[in-house]
Short mmCIF file of C-alpha atoms in Angstrom, two decimals:
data_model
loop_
_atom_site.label_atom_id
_atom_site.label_comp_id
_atom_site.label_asym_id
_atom_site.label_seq_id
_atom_site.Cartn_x
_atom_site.Cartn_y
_atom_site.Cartn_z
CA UNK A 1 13.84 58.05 29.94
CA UNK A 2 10.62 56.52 29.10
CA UNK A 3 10.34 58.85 25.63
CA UNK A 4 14.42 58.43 24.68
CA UNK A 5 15.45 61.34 25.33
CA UNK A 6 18.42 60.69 27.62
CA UNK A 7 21.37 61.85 25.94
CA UNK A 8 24.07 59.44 24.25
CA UNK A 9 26.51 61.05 26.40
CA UNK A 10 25.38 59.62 29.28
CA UNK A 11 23.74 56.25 28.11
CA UNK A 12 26.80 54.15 29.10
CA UNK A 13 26.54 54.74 32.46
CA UNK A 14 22.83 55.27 32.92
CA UNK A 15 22.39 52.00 31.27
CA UNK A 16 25.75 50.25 32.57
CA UNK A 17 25.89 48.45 35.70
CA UNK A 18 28.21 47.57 38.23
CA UNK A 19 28.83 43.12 37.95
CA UNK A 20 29.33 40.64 40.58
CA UNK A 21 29.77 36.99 39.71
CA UNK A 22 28.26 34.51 42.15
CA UNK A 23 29.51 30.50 42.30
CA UNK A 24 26.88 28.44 41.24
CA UNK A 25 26.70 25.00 42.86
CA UNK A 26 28.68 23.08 39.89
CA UNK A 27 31.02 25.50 39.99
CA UNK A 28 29.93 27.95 37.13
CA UNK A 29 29.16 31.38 37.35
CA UNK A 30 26.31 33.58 37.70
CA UNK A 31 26.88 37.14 36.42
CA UNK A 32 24.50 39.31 38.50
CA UNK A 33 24.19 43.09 37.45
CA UNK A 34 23.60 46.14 39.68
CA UNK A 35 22.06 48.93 37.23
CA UNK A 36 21.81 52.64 38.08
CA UNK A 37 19.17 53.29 40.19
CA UNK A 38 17.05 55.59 37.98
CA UNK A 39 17.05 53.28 35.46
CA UNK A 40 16.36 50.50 37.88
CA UNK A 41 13.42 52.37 38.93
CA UNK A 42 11.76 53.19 35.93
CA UNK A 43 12.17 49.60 35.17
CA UNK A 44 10.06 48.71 37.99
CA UNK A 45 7.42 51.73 37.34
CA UNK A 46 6.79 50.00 34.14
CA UNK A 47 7.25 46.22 35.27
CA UNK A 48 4.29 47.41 37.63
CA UNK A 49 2.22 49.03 34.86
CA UNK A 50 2.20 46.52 32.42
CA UNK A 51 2.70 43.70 35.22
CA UNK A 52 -1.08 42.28 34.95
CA UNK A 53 -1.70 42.48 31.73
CA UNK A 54 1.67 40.56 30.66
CA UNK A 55 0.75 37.62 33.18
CA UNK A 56 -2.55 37.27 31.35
CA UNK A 57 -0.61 37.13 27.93
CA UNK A 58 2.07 34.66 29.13
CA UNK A 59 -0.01 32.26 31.18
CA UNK A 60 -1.57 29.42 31.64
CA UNK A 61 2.38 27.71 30.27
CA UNK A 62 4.29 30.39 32.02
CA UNK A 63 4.09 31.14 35.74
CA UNK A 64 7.47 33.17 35.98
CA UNK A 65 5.97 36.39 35.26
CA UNK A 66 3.93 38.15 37.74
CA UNK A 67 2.49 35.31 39.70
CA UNK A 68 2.66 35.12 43.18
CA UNK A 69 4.69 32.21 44.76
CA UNK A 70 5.47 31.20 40.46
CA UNK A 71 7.34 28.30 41.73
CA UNK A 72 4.75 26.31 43.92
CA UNK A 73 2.21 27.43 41.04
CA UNK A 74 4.52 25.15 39.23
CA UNK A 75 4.51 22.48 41.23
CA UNK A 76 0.99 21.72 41.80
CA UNK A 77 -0.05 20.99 38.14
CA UNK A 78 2.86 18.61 37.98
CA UNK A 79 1.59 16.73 40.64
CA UNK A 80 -1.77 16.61 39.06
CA UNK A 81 -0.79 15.23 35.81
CA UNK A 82 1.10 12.77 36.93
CA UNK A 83 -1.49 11.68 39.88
CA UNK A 84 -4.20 11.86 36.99
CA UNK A 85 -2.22 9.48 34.28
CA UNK A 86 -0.47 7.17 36.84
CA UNK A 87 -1.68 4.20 34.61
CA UNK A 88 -0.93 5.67 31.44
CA UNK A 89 2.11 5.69 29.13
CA UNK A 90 3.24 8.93 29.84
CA UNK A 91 6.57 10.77 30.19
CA UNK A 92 8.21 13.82 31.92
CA UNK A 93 10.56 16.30 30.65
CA UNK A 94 12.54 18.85 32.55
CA UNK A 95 13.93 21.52 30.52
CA UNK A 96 16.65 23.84 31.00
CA UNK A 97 18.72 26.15 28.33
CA UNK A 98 22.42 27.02 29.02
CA UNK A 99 23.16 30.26 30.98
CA UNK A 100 19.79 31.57 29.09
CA UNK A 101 19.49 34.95 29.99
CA UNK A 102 22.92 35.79 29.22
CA UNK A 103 22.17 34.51 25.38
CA UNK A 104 19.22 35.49 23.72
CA UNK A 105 19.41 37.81 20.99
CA UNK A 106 18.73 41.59 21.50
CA UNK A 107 17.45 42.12 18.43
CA UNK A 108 14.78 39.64 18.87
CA UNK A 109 14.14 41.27 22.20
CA UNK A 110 13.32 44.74 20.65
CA UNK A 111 11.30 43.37 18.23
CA UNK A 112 8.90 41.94 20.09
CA UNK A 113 8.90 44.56 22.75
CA UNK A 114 7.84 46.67 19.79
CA UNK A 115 4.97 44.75 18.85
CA UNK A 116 3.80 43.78 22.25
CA UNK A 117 4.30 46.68 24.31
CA UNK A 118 4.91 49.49 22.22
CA UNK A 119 4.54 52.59 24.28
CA UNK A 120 8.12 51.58 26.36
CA UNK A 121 9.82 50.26 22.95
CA UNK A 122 11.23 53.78 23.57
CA UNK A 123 12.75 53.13 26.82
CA UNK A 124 13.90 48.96 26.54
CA UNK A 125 15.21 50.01 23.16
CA UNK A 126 17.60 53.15 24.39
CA UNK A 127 18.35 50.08 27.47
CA UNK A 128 19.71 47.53 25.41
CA UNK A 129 20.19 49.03 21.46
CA UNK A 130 24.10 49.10 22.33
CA UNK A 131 26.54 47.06 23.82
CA UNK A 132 26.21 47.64 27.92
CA UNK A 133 29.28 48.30 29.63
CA UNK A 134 29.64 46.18 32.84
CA UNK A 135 32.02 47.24 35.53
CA UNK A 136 33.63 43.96 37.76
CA UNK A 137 36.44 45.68 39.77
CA UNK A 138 38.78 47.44 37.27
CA UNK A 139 37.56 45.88 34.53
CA UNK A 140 34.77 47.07 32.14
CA UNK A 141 33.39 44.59 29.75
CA UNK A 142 30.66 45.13 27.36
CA UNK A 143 27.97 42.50 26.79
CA UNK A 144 26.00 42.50 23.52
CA UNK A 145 23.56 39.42 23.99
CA UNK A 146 21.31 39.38 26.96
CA UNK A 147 18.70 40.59 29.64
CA UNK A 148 20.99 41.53 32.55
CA UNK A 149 20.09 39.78 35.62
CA UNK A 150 18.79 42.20 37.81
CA UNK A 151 17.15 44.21 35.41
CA UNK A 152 13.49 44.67 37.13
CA UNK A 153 12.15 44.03 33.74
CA UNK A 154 14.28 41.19 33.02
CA UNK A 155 11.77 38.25 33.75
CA UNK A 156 8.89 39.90 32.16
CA UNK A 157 11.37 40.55 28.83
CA UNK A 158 12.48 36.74 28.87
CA UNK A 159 9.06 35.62 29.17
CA UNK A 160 8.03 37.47 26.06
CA UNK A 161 11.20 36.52 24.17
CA UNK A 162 10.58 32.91 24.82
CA UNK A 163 6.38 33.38 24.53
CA UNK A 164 7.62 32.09 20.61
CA UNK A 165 8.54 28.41 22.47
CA UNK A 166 5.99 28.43 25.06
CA UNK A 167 3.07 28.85 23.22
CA UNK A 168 4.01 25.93 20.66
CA UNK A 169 3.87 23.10 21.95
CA UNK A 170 1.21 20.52 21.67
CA UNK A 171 1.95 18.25 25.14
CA UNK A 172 -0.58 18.05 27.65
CA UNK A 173 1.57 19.50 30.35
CA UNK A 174 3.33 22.47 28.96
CA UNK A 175 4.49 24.46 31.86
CA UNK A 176 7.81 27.02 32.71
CA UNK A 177 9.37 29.31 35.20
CA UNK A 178 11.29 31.76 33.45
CA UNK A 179 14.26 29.46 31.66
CA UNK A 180 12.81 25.94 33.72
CA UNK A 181 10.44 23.99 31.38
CA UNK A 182 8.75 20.93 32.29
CA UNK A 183 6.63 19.25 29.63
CA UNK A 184 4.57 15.60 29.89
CA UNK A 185 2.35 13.43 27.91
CA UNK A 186 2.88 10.55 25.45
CA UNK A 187 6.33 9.97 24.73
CA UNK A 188 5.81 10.63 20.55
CA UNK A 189 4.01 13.99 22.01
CA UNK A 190 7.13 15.16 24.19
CA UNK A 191 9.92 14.05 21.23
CA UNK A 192 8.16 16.22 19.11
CA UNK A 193 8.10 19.68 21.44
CA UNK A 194 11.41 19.08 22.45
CA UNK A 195 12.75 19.40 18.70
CA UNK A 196 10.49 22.53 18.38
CA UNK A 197 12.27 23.64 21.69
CA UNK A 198 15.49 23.08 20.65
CA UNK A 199 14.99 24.93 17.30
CA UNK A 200 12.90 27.83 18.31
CA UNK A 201 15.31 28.23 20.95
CA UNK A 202 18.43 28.57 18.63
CA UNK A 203 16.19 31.33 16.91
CA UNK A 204 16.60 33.58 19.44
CA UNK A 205 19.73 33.14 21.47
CA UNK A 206 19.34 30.30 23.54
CA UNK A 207 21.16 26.79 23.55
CA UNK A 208 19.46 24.03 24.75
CA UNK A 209 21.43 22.08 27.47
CA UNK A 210 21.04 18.24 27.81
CA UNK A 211 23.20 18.24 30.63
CA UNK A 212 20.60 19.61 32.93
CA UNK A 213 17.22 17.39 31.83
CA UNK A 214 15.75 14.80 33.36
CA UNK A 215 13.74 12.44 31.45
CA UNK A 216 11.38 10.10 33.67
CA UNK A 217 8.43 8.29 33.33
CA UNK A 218 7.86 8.02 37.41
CA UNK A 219 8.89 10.39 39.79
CA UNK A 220 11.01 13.56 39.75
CA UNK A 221 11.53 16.77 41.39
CA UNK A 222 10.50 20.12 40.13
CA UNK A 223 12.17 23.36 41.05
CA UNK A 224 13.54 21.71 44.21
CA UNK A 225 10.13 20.03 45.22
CA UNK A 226 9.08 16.73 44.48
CA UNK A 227 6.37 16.01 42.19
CA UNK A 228 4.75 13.26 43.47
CA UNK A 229 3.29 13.51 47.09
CA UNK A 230 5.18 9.69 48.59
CA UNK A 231 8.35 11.75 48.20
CA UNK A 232 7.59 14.53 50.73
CA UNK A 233 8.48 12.53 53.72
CA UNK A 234 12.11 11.83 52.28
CA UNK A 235 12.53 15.83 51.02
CA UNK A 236 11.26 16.56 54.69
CA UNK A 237 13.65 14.69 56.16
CA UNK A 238 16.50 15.59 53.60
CA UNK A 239 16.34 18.91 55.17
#
């Protein structure tokens, strides 16, 4: 699998994957995928090889690739930044892109696979060259655009996709797990990176959604949490 060789015969279902679609709390969907469980393994084999060396490329913006407990390693730098520049006119900006693993382009994907990690090109390319077929109940549907969600490679593919984003912008606080952005500094500053994130993010697949941001110049959760330390008592007691 690793050196192509799997036959075309068989790619559809080595590469397919079974589809359940789970409710999301405003009532969308999620579309999680169940792949074979070779190819599910040799996903992992090389998520683990390549697993340290990929964090060091993607971080210090990204913490949704191979970090340990991502999400609090999210939270604390918030918390900082805004602690530090209390008395300054500064701004925070959640980001979020519209059902963004489902979207980017696949293309884009294998060319940057190819640059950055080109001795399993062979394997993410045979993966995702052709449209997957995805099996919900009777139905098979074939998917052209995406990282399926439950790939074990997935998050470290996103990451790279969106490295193009991430590793652009000029704010002060520049910080994101997986498809969450969150990015704070002088309001000029922010209104720039947010057009860069907008466009850069068309480039490859993914639509920015408005719907889901949260602009504030005070207080404001992150990933569930709240950023600033006077509103653990009321998340506590939310609970």
């Amino acid at each position: 699998m690793l050196q192509r060789k799997v036959p075309d015969a068989v790619c559809d279902v080595l590469y397919g994957a079974s589809l359940t679609a789970l409710e999301k709390k405003d009532g969308g969907l999620r579309p999680i995928t169940v792949g074979n469980t070779l190819r599910r393994l040799t996903g992992r084999i090389v998520a683990r090889r390549v697993g340290r060396e990929m964090e060091g490329r993607v971080h210090p913006e990204h913490v949704g690739c191979g970090t340990r407990g991502g999400a609090e390693a999210a939270v604390h730098p918030v918390r900082s930044f805004l602690e530090e520049g209390k008395n300054e006119s500064r701004v925070l900006l959640k980001l979020d892109f519209r059902n963004a693993t489902n979207t980017i382009h696949r293309d884009g994907l294998l060319r940057v696979v190819r640059e950055v990690l080109p001795a399993y090109h062979a394997f993410v390319w045979q993966t995702y060259r052709h449209n997957s077929k995805l099996l919900f109940g009777q139905h098979i549907m074939e998917s052209a655009r995406d990282v399926q969600q439950g790939d074990p490679l997935g998050p470290l593919l996103f990451c790279l996709v969106i490295e193009s984003i991430t590793k652009t912008l000029k704010s002060p606080l520049n910080l994101w797990y997986l498809d969450d952005g969150t990015i704070g500094g002088e309001i000029g500053r922010v209104l720039s990176d947010l057009l860069v994130v907008v466009e850069e993010g068309r480039k490859v697949g993914l639509e920015f959604d408005p719907s889901t941001c949260e602009l504030s110049a005070n207080d404001l959760s992150l990933l569930g949490a709240p950023s600033m330390e006077q509103g653990l008592e009321d998340a506590v007691r939310a609970k």
